[in-house]
């Protein structure tokens, strides 16, 4: 007799809970935070040796150090251009007025005047917040990382788009990059390339290049093949077909890939301040460390404005061609005249920024930062005083009702009991192959000596994912069934995906204080937009015939949702759950800044305390292993459900 999966899952969970209660507190592998295992001590010693050999090892002398020097010089050249004073000078090569003029002209040339006006307004707002220098540093870092990422990612994406074998080779690495939390690979990169702009740029490139490859490959592979076949039949060489047909046809999608690469870079540049990246991430981190919500909001607003500026300007370029009707001669003439005028104004602004001090250095008296910080602190204090039931009350309800019991079950159970549960989960949902992989990776975490911390992180991730799915499912069903709801929520969902995850920590810290729940709440807010979008698409993809048949049979709205649309969209919902879990995990691990503990705190501590460097590096690997385990289970489960 075939037993339903749901019954097997319930039975496995019941056995796990029972054994966890009976054996509570035994074989948890818990060690003190500042205590090393033999393995982490060994890794720390090797890391120290690696640092000491930087000037002697041929690998560093002939490979790593030259790469670091070239990238550092490239970043510094861009910073000298718009951010820091050039050698033997007190001002940058281009002052703030020149930067504003260049941005206005560039955005107008690639999109329209409304987008240019918005970009200039946001740029000036960053200056008014007292963040001009930090903003220019972030733009310089982002520009350097994006240019290098595109130089590598677009050619590789074209190659993968033309070759099935190449795409097959790239796919595992692209999938790994998607589930790899940003905090994981910063430490080893800083170890090899030293803390500074070069290592931050390289880390940003690792985060951005897979996006450029994936979207470019998708653009090439999804072209209309008729023009390609026509060009081939006329005797065109593969190089001619690519340069004259495929790339021009895929141009708009490639520009969209550039937009996504830019957004990935600006998102990472903020958190890359942990390894010495200049820019807006620095004041955000300082505000988190000293728990200054007002200062954090000032820097956070500047990050938000920069992210919106880059997103709107690059996405407008991707959407510029809205019609295939060619412009009239009069429209072409008008556009050329306005471009010439804009170019002249940009040149004049650059000249003024080179010759007038007020146009070169942002005037310090033009600032609203103190007022913004004061208002933010007052609002935060009012919320904490008058809306306690929605802050402390909700936090305590989740902490005592859900978080603590689950943490007791996961972290206080014997390691072998929980490993058995994970393997059983993988076997029932995803099959034997995934179960074997889950066992191997779980045992690797056990052998690392960081099992207890991994369970703390897993607890927060599961709670965050559950709350994300509750909210995300409700909003996703609503937007999937209602065009009006989709139209209302779409700007908020787009904005939520645009902002760097690190920025969300600031308001959550103000509302909930330095606790585990702050990291969980941040992960929820960060993950909800992507979950809502995926669920909404799944609901909208359900065939109308099924819904109409259920309606004709007299089904209520609730019955249509629960009996027709949700079962039909099960595969999509599993995908949304997988993405929600990965997004929450990525934020929970940076919650070490706000008292979350677990593996994320060890990674952060390893960056700042030499005696914990080995433990921090291994904690990063453990985070990766956790992510791979549950990503493989969810993906395999989604495939088997279809």
Tab-separated table of N, CA and C in Angstrom, residues 474-581:
chain	number	residue	atom	x	y	z
A	474	UNK	N	-0.548	35.122	0.979
A	474	UNK	CA	-1.761	35.940	1.017
A	474	UNK	C	-1.700	37.064	-0.019
A	475	UNK	N	-0.577	37.795	-0.047
A	475	UNK	CA	-0.448	38.890	-1.005
A	475	UNK	C	-0.322	38.373	-2.437
A	476	UNK	N	0.362	37.234	-2.610
A	476	UNK	CA	0.509	36.664	-3.944
A	476	UNK	C	-0.815	36.207	-4.525
A	477	UNK	N	-1.653	35.580	-3.708
A	477	UNK	CA	-2.986	35.173	-4.163
A	477	UNK	C	-3.825	36.403	-4.516
A	478	UNK	N	-3.728	37.417	-3.669
A	478	UNK	CA	-4.496	38.650	-3.902
A	478	UNK	C	-4.089	39.310	-5.222
A	479	UNK	N	-2.782	39.492	-5.420
A	479	UNK	CA	-2.325	40.137	-6.656
A	479	UNK	C	-2.530	39.240	-7.872
A	480	UNK	N	-2.488	37.917	-7.672
A	480	UNK	CA	-2.714	36.998	-8.783
A	480	UNK	C	-4.156	36.973	-9.251
A	481	UNK	N	-5.089	37.291	-8.350
A	481	UNK	CA	-6.517	37.262	-8.683
A	481	UNK	C	-7.077	38.647	-9.016
A	482	UNK	N	-6.343	39.692	-8.670
A	482	UNK	CA	-6.871	41.041	-8.847
A	482	UNK	C	-5.874	41.918	-9.596
A	483	UNK	N	-6.274	42.432	-10.758
A	483	UNK	CA	-5.411	43.340	-11.514
A	483	UNK	C	-5.197	44.648	-10.758
A	484	UNK	N	-6.226	45.101	-10.055
A	484	UNK	CA	-6.098	46.347	-9.302
A	484	UNK	C	-5.077	46.196	-8.176
A	485	UNK	N	-5.143	45.066	-7.454
A	485	UNK	CA	-4.183	44.825	-6.378
A	485	UNK	C	-2.764	44.727	-6.934
A	486	UNK	N	-2.629	44.073	-8.085
A	486	UNK	CA	-1.308	43.941	-8.702
A	486	UNK	C	-0.754	45.308	-9.087
A	487	UNK	N	-1.629	46.168	-9.595
A	487	UNK	CA	-1.211	47.510	-9.999
A	487	UNK	C	-0.800	48.353	-8.794
A	488	UNK	N	-1.519	48.184	-7.661
A	488	UNK	CA	-1.210	48.954	-6.455
A	488	UNK	C	0.092	48.482	-5.813
A	489	UNK	N	0.277	47.160	-5.730
A	489	UNK	CA	1.433	46.615	-5.014
A	489	UNK	C	2.706	46.574	-5.854
A	490	UNK	N	2.587	46.583	-7.179
A	490	UNK	CA	3.764	46.428	-8.035
A	490	UNK	C	4.868	47.444	-7.737
A	491	UNK	N	4.578	48.756	-7.578
A	491	UNK	CA	5.678	49.696	-7.267
A	491	UNK	C	6.401	49.364	-5.969
A	492	UNK	N	5.647	48.923	-4.941
A	492	UNK	CA	6.271	48.570	-3.667
A	492	UNK	C	7.126	47.307	-3.804
A	493	UNK	N	6.640	46.343	-4.588
A	493	UNK	CA	7.405	45.110	-4.794
A	493	UNK	C	8.682	45.402	-5.581
A	494	UNK	N	8.574	46.244	-6.607
A	494	UNK	CA	9.766	46.608	-7.387
A	494	UNK	C	10.778	47.352	-6.524
A	495	UNK	N	10.272	48.283	-5.710
A	495	UNK	CA	11.175	49.034	-4.830
A	495	UNK	C	11.822	48.109	-3.806
A	496	UNK	N	11.054	47.154	-3.285
A	496	UNK	CA	11.589	46.223	-2.294
A	496	UNK	C	12.714	45.375	-2.848
A	497	UNK	N	12.613	44.997	-4.133
A	497	UNK	CA	13.680	44.211	-4.750
A	497	UNK	C	14.866	45.066	-5.161
A	498	UNK	N	14.654	46.361	-5.281
A	498	UNK	CA	15.729	47.267	-5.690
A	498	UNK	C	16.692	47.560	-4.546
A	499	UNK	N	16.172	47.671	-3.319
A	499	UNK	CA	16.988	48.135	-2.205
A	499	UNK	C	17.930	47.048	-1.708
A	500	UNK	N	19.149	47.414	-1.323
A	500	UNK	CA	20.079	46.445	-0.730
A	500	UNK	C	19.544	45.902	0.600
A	501	UNK	N	19.786	44.621	0.844
A	501	UNK	CA	19.260	43.991	2.064
A	501	UNK	C	19.813	44.643	3.320
A	502	UNK	N	21.050	45.111	3.243
A	502	UNK	CA	21.714	45.661	4.424
A	502	UNK	C	20.969	46.868	4.985
A	503	UNK	N	20.310	47.626	4.074
A	503	UNK	CA	19.632	48.849	4.490
A	503	UNK	C	18.434	48.550	5.393
A	504	UNK	N	17.794	47.401	5.181
A	504	UNK	CA	16.610	47.064	5.967
A	504	UNK	C	16.926	46.876	7.449
A	505	UNK	N	18.180	46.586	7.756
A	505	UNK	CA	18.541	46.366	9.161
A	505	UNK	C	18.333	47.620	10.007
A	506	UNK	N	18.497	48.795	9.383
A	506	UNK	CA	18.433	50.047	10.152
A	506	UNK	C	17.049	50.278	10.751
A	507	UNK	N	15.965	50.296	9.954
A	507	UNK	CA	14.646	50.498	10.583
A	507	UNK	C	14.249	49.367	11.514
A	508	UNK	N	14.619	48.138	11.171
A	508	UNK	CA	14.263	47.006	12.039
A	508	UNK	C	14.977	47.101	13.381
A	509	UNK	N	16.213	47.600	13.357
A	509	UNK	CA	16.937	47.801	14.611
A	509	UNK	C	16.219	48.833	15.468
A	510	UNK	N	15.709	49.889	14.840
A	510	UNK	CA	14.976	50.905	15.590
A	510	UNK	C	13.690	50.381	16.189
A	511	UNK	N	13.015	49.468	15.496
A	511	UNK	CA	11.728	48.962	15.973
A	511	UNK	C	11.872	47.852	17.008
A	512	UNK	N	12.829	46.959	16.805
A	512	UNK	CA	12.893	45.755	17.638
A	512	UNK	C	14.160	45.643	18.481
A	513	UNK	N	15.118	46.574	18.311
A	513	UNK	CA	16.327	46.506	19.109
A	513	UNK	C	17.258	45.415	18.624
A	514	UNK	N	18.433	45.257	19.275
A	514	UNK	CA	19.411	44.248	18.867
A	514	UNK	C	19.032	42.849	19.351
A	515	UNK	N	18.177	42.155	18.617
A	515	UNK	CA	17.717	40.818	19.003
A	515	UNK	C	17.716	39.894	17.788
A	516	UNK	N	17.489	38.610	18.057
A	516	UNK	CA	17.361	37.647	16.960
A	516	UNK	C	16.202	38.002	16.044
A	517	UNK	N	15.115	38.493	16.626
A	517	UNK	CA	13.932	38.775	15.835
A	517	UNK	C	14.187	39.908	14.836
A	518	UNK	N	15.102	40.810	15.139
A	518	UNK	CA	15.431	41.885	14.209
A	518	UNK	C	15.959	41.313	12.899
A	519	UNK	N	16.844	40.336	12.990
A	519	UNK	CA	17.373	39.697	11.781
A	519	UNK	C	16.272	38.958	11.034
A	520	UNK	N	15.394	38.287	11.776
A	520	UNK	CA	14.294	37.554	11.134
A	520	UNK	C	13.354	38.516	10.424
A	521	UNK	N	12.970	39.600	11.101
A	521	UNK	CA	12.063	40.583	10.498
A	521	UNK	C	12.687	41.207	9.249
A	522	UNK	N	13.988	41.458	9.298
A	522	UNK	CA	14.675	42.012	8.133
A	522	UNK	C	14.622	41.037	6.966
A	523	UNK	N	14.862	39.766	7.254
A	523	UNK	CA	14.790	38.742	6.215
A	523	UNK	C	13.399	38.632	5.618
A	524	UNK	N	12.374	38.772	6.452
A	524	UNK	CA	10.990	38.698	5.964
A	524	UNK	C	10.706	39.833	4.994
A	525	UNK	N	11.052	41.051	5.398
A	525	UNK	CA	10.790	42.220	4.548
A	525	UNK	C	11.556	42.104	3.230
A	526	UNK	N	12.770	41.577	3.292
A	526	UNK	CA	13.591	41.452	2.086
A	526	UNK	C	13.067	40.361	1.150
A	527	UNK	N	12.524	39.282	1.713
A	527	UNK	CA	12.125	38.133	0.901
A	527	UNK	C	10.701	38.230	0.366
A	528	UNK	N	9.836	38.992	1.036
A	528	UNK	CA	8.423	39.027	0.645
A	528	UNK	C	8.214	39.447	-0.811
A	529	UNK	N	8.886	40.505	-1.328
A	529	UNK	CA	8.613	40.902	-2.717
A	529	UNK	C	8.797	39.776	-3.727
A	530	UNK	N	9.898	39.025	-3.625
A	530	UNK	CA	10.131	37.969	-4.612
A	530	UNK	C	9.120	36.837	-4.448
A	531	UNK	N	8.718	36.520	-3.211
A	531	UNK	CA	7.723	35.473	-2.988
A	531	UNK	C	6.374	35.891	-3.563
A	532	UNK	N	5.974	37.131	-3.309
A	532	UNK	CA	4.685	37.614	-3.821
A	532	UNK	C	4.663	37.557	-5.343
A	533	UNK	N	5.741	37.987	-5.981
A	533	UNK	CA	5.779	37.982	-7.445
A	533	UNK	C	5.679	36.570	-8.013
A	534	UNK	N	6.408	35.620	-7.420
A	534	UNK	CA	6.390	34.249	-7.930
A	534	UNK	C	5.020	33.618	-7.718
A	535	UNK	N	4.438	33.785	-6.522
A	535	UNK	CA	3.116	33.215	-6.242
A	535	UNK	C	2.070	33.835	-7.164
A	536	UNK	N	2.148	35.149	-7.361
A	536	UNK	CA	1.195	35.829	-8.235
A	536	UNK	C	1.263	35.276	-9.655
A	537	UNK	N	2.484	35.075	-10.157
A	537	UNK	CA	2.635	34.515	-11.505
A	537	UNK	C	2.070	33.099	-11.564
A	538	UNK	N	2.256	32.322	-10.502
A	538	UNK	CA	1.716	30.968	-10.472
A	538	UNK	C	0.197	30.952	-10.491
A	539	UNK	N	-0.420	31.848	-9.740
A	539	UNK	CA	-1.886	31.925	-9.712
A	539	UNK	C	-2.418	32.368	-11.072
A	540	UNK	N	-1.763	33.338	-11.690
A	540	UNK	CA	-2.217	33.836	-12.993
A	540	UNK	C	-2.012	32.807	-14.100
A	541	UNK	N	-1.064	31.878	-13.906
A	541	UNK	CA	-0.793	30.865	-14.924
A	541	UNK	C	-1.773	29.696	-14.883
A	542	UNK	N	-2.620	29.617	-13.846
A	542	UNK	CA	-3.618	28.546	-13.780
A	542	UNK	C	-4.605	28.725	-14.938
A	543	UNK	N	-4.869	27.685	-15.738
A	543	UNK	CA	-5.787	27.819	-16.883
A	543	UNK	C	-7.155	28.373	-16.470
A	544	UNK	N	-7.655	29.334	-17.237
A	544	UNK	CA	-8.952	29.937	-16.920
A	544	UNK	C	-10.075	28.904	-16.981
A	545	UNK	N	-9.886	27.876	-17.826
A	545	UNK	CA	-10.933	26.854	-17.948
A	545	UNK	C	-11.184	26.155	-16.614
A	546	UNK	N	-10.116	25.902	-15.856
A	546	UNK	CA	-10.283	25.249	-14.550
A	546	UNK	C	-11.075	26.140	-13.595
A	547	UNK	N	-10.723	27.428	-13.572
A	547	UNK	CA	-11.411	28.358	-12.680
A	547	UNK	C	-12.873	28.518	-13.092
A	548	UNK	N	-13.115	28.634	-14.393
A	548	UNK	CA	-14.486	28.797	-14.869
A	548	UNK	C	-15.328	27.555	-14.591
A	549	UNK	N	-14.716	26.377	-14.732
A	549	UNK	CA	-15.452	25.143	-14.446
A	549	UNK	C	-15.831	25.069	-12.971
A	550	UNK	N	-14.895	25.450	-12.089
A	550	UNK	CA	-15.200	25.435	-10.657
A	550	UNK	C	-16.266	26.466	-10.314
A	551	UNK	N	-16.203	27.624	-10.958
A	551	UNK	CA	-17.214	28.660	-10.715
A	551	UNK	C	-18.587	28.200	-11.179
A	552	UNK	N	-18.639	27.554	-12.351
A	552	UNK	CA	-19.910	27.056	-12.875
A	552	UNK	C	-20.504	25.958	-11.996
A	553	UNK	N	-19.618	25.238	-11.308
A	553	UNK	CA	-20.093	24.166	-10.422
A	553	UNK	C	-20.574	24.692	-9.078
A	554	UNK	N	-20.497	26.022	-8.874
A	554	UNK	CA	-21.000	26.620	-7.637
A	554	UNK	C	-19.979	26.756	-6.532
A	555	UNK	N	-18.701	26.654	-6.864
A	555	UNK	CA	-17.663	26.772	-5.838
A	555	UNK	C	-17.573	28.209	-5.345
A	556	UNK	N	-17.293	28.350	-4.060
A	556	UNK	CA	-17.081	29.679	-3.487
A	556	UNK	C	-15.667	30.151	-3.820
A	557	UNK	N	-15.405	31.426	-3.539
A	557	UNK	CA	-14.066	31.971	-3.796
A	557	UNK	C	-13.009	31.206	-3.013
A	558	UNK	N	-13.308	30.912	-1.739
A	558	UNK	CA	-12.354	30.167	-0.919
A	558	UNK	C	-12.098	28.785	-1.503
A	559	UNK	N	-13.144	28.113	-1.984
A	559	UNK	CA	-12.969	26.786	-2.565
A	559	UNK	C	-12.173	26.841	-3.863
A	560	UNK	N	-12.404	27.881	-4.676
A	560	UNK	CA	-11.640	28.014	-5.919
A	560	UNK	C	-10.158	28.180	-5.616
A	561	UNK	N	-9.862	28.989	-4.579
A	561	UNK	CA	-8.457	29.223	-4.222
A	561	UNK	C	-7.820	27.953	-3.680
A	562	UNK	N	-8.481	27.317	-2.714
A	562	UNK	CA	-7.868	26.178	-2.010
A	562	UNK	C	-7.936	24.869	-2.790
A	563	UNK	N	-8.968	24.704	-3.610
A	563	UNK	CA	-9.159	23.426	-4.313
A	563	UNK	C	-8.696	23.445	-5.766
A	564	UNK	N	-8.547	24.623	-6.339
A	564	UNK	CA	-8.193	24.701	-7.760
A	564	UNK	C	-6.866	25.423	-7.964
A	565	UNK	N	-6.806	26.709	-7.570
A	565	UNK	CA	-5.646	27.524	-7.931
A	565	UNK	C	-4.380	27.129	-7.178
A	566	UNK	N	-4.475	26.938	-5.865
A	566	UNK	CA	-3.273	26.566	-5.110
A	566	UNK	C	-2.735	25.194	-5.513
A	567	UNK	N	-3.589	24.148	-5.642
A	567	UNK	CA	-3.049	22.862	-6.120
A	567	UNK	C	-2.439	22.957	-7.515
A	568	UNK	N	-3.079	23.727	-8.411
A	568	UNK	CA	-2.544	23.840	-9.770
A	568	UNK	C	-1.221	24.604	-9.794
A	569	UNK	N	-1.031	25.503	-8.830
A	569	UNK	CA	0.197	26.309	-8.776
A	569	UNK	C	1.201	25.749	-7.773
A	570	UNK	N	1.060	24.482	-7.408
A	570	UNK	CA	1.904	23.902	-6.354
A	570	UNK	C	3.393	23.997	-6.690
A	571	UNK	N	3.757	23.729	-7.926
A	571	UNK	CA	5.162	23.767	-8.310
A	571	UNK	C	5.722	25.177	-8.151
A	572	UNK	N	4.956	26.166	-8.565
A	572	UNK	CA	5.395	27.554	-8.441
A	572	UNK	C	5.517	27.959	-6.975
A	573	UNK	N	4.591	27.487	-6.143
A	573	UNK	CA	4.641	27.824	-4.715
A	573	UNK	C	5.869	27.201	-4.054
A	574	UNK	N	6.225	25.999	-4.472
A	574	UNK	CA	7.451	25.381	-3.957
A	574	UNK	C	8.678	26.199	-4.375
A	575	UNK	N	8.661	26.692	-5.603
A	575	UNK	CA	9.758	27.553	-6.056
A	575	UNK	C	9.807	28.831	-5.219
A	576	UNK	N	8.635	29.412	-4.927
A	576	UNK	CA	8.587	30.618	-4.091
A	576	UNK	C	9.123	30.331	-2.691
A	577	UNK	N	8.793	29.156	-2.149
A	577	UNK	CA	9.300	28.770	-0.832
A	577	UNK	C	10.814	28.643	-0.852
A	578	UNK	N	11.330	28.040	-1.921
A	578	UNK	CA	12.773	27.897	-2.059
A	578	UNK	C	13.459	29.260	-2.103
A	579	UNK	N	12.921	30.160	-2.910
A	579	UNK	CA	13.507	31.488	-3.005
A	579	UNK	C	13.374	32.259	-1.687
A	580	UNK	N	12.222	32.108	-1.032
A	580	UNK	CA	12.040	32.760	0.263
A	580	UNK	C	13.057	32.281	1.278
A	581	UNK	N	13.312	30.981	1.300
A	581	UNK	CA	14.281	30.411	2.237
A	581	UNK	C	15.680	30.946	1.966
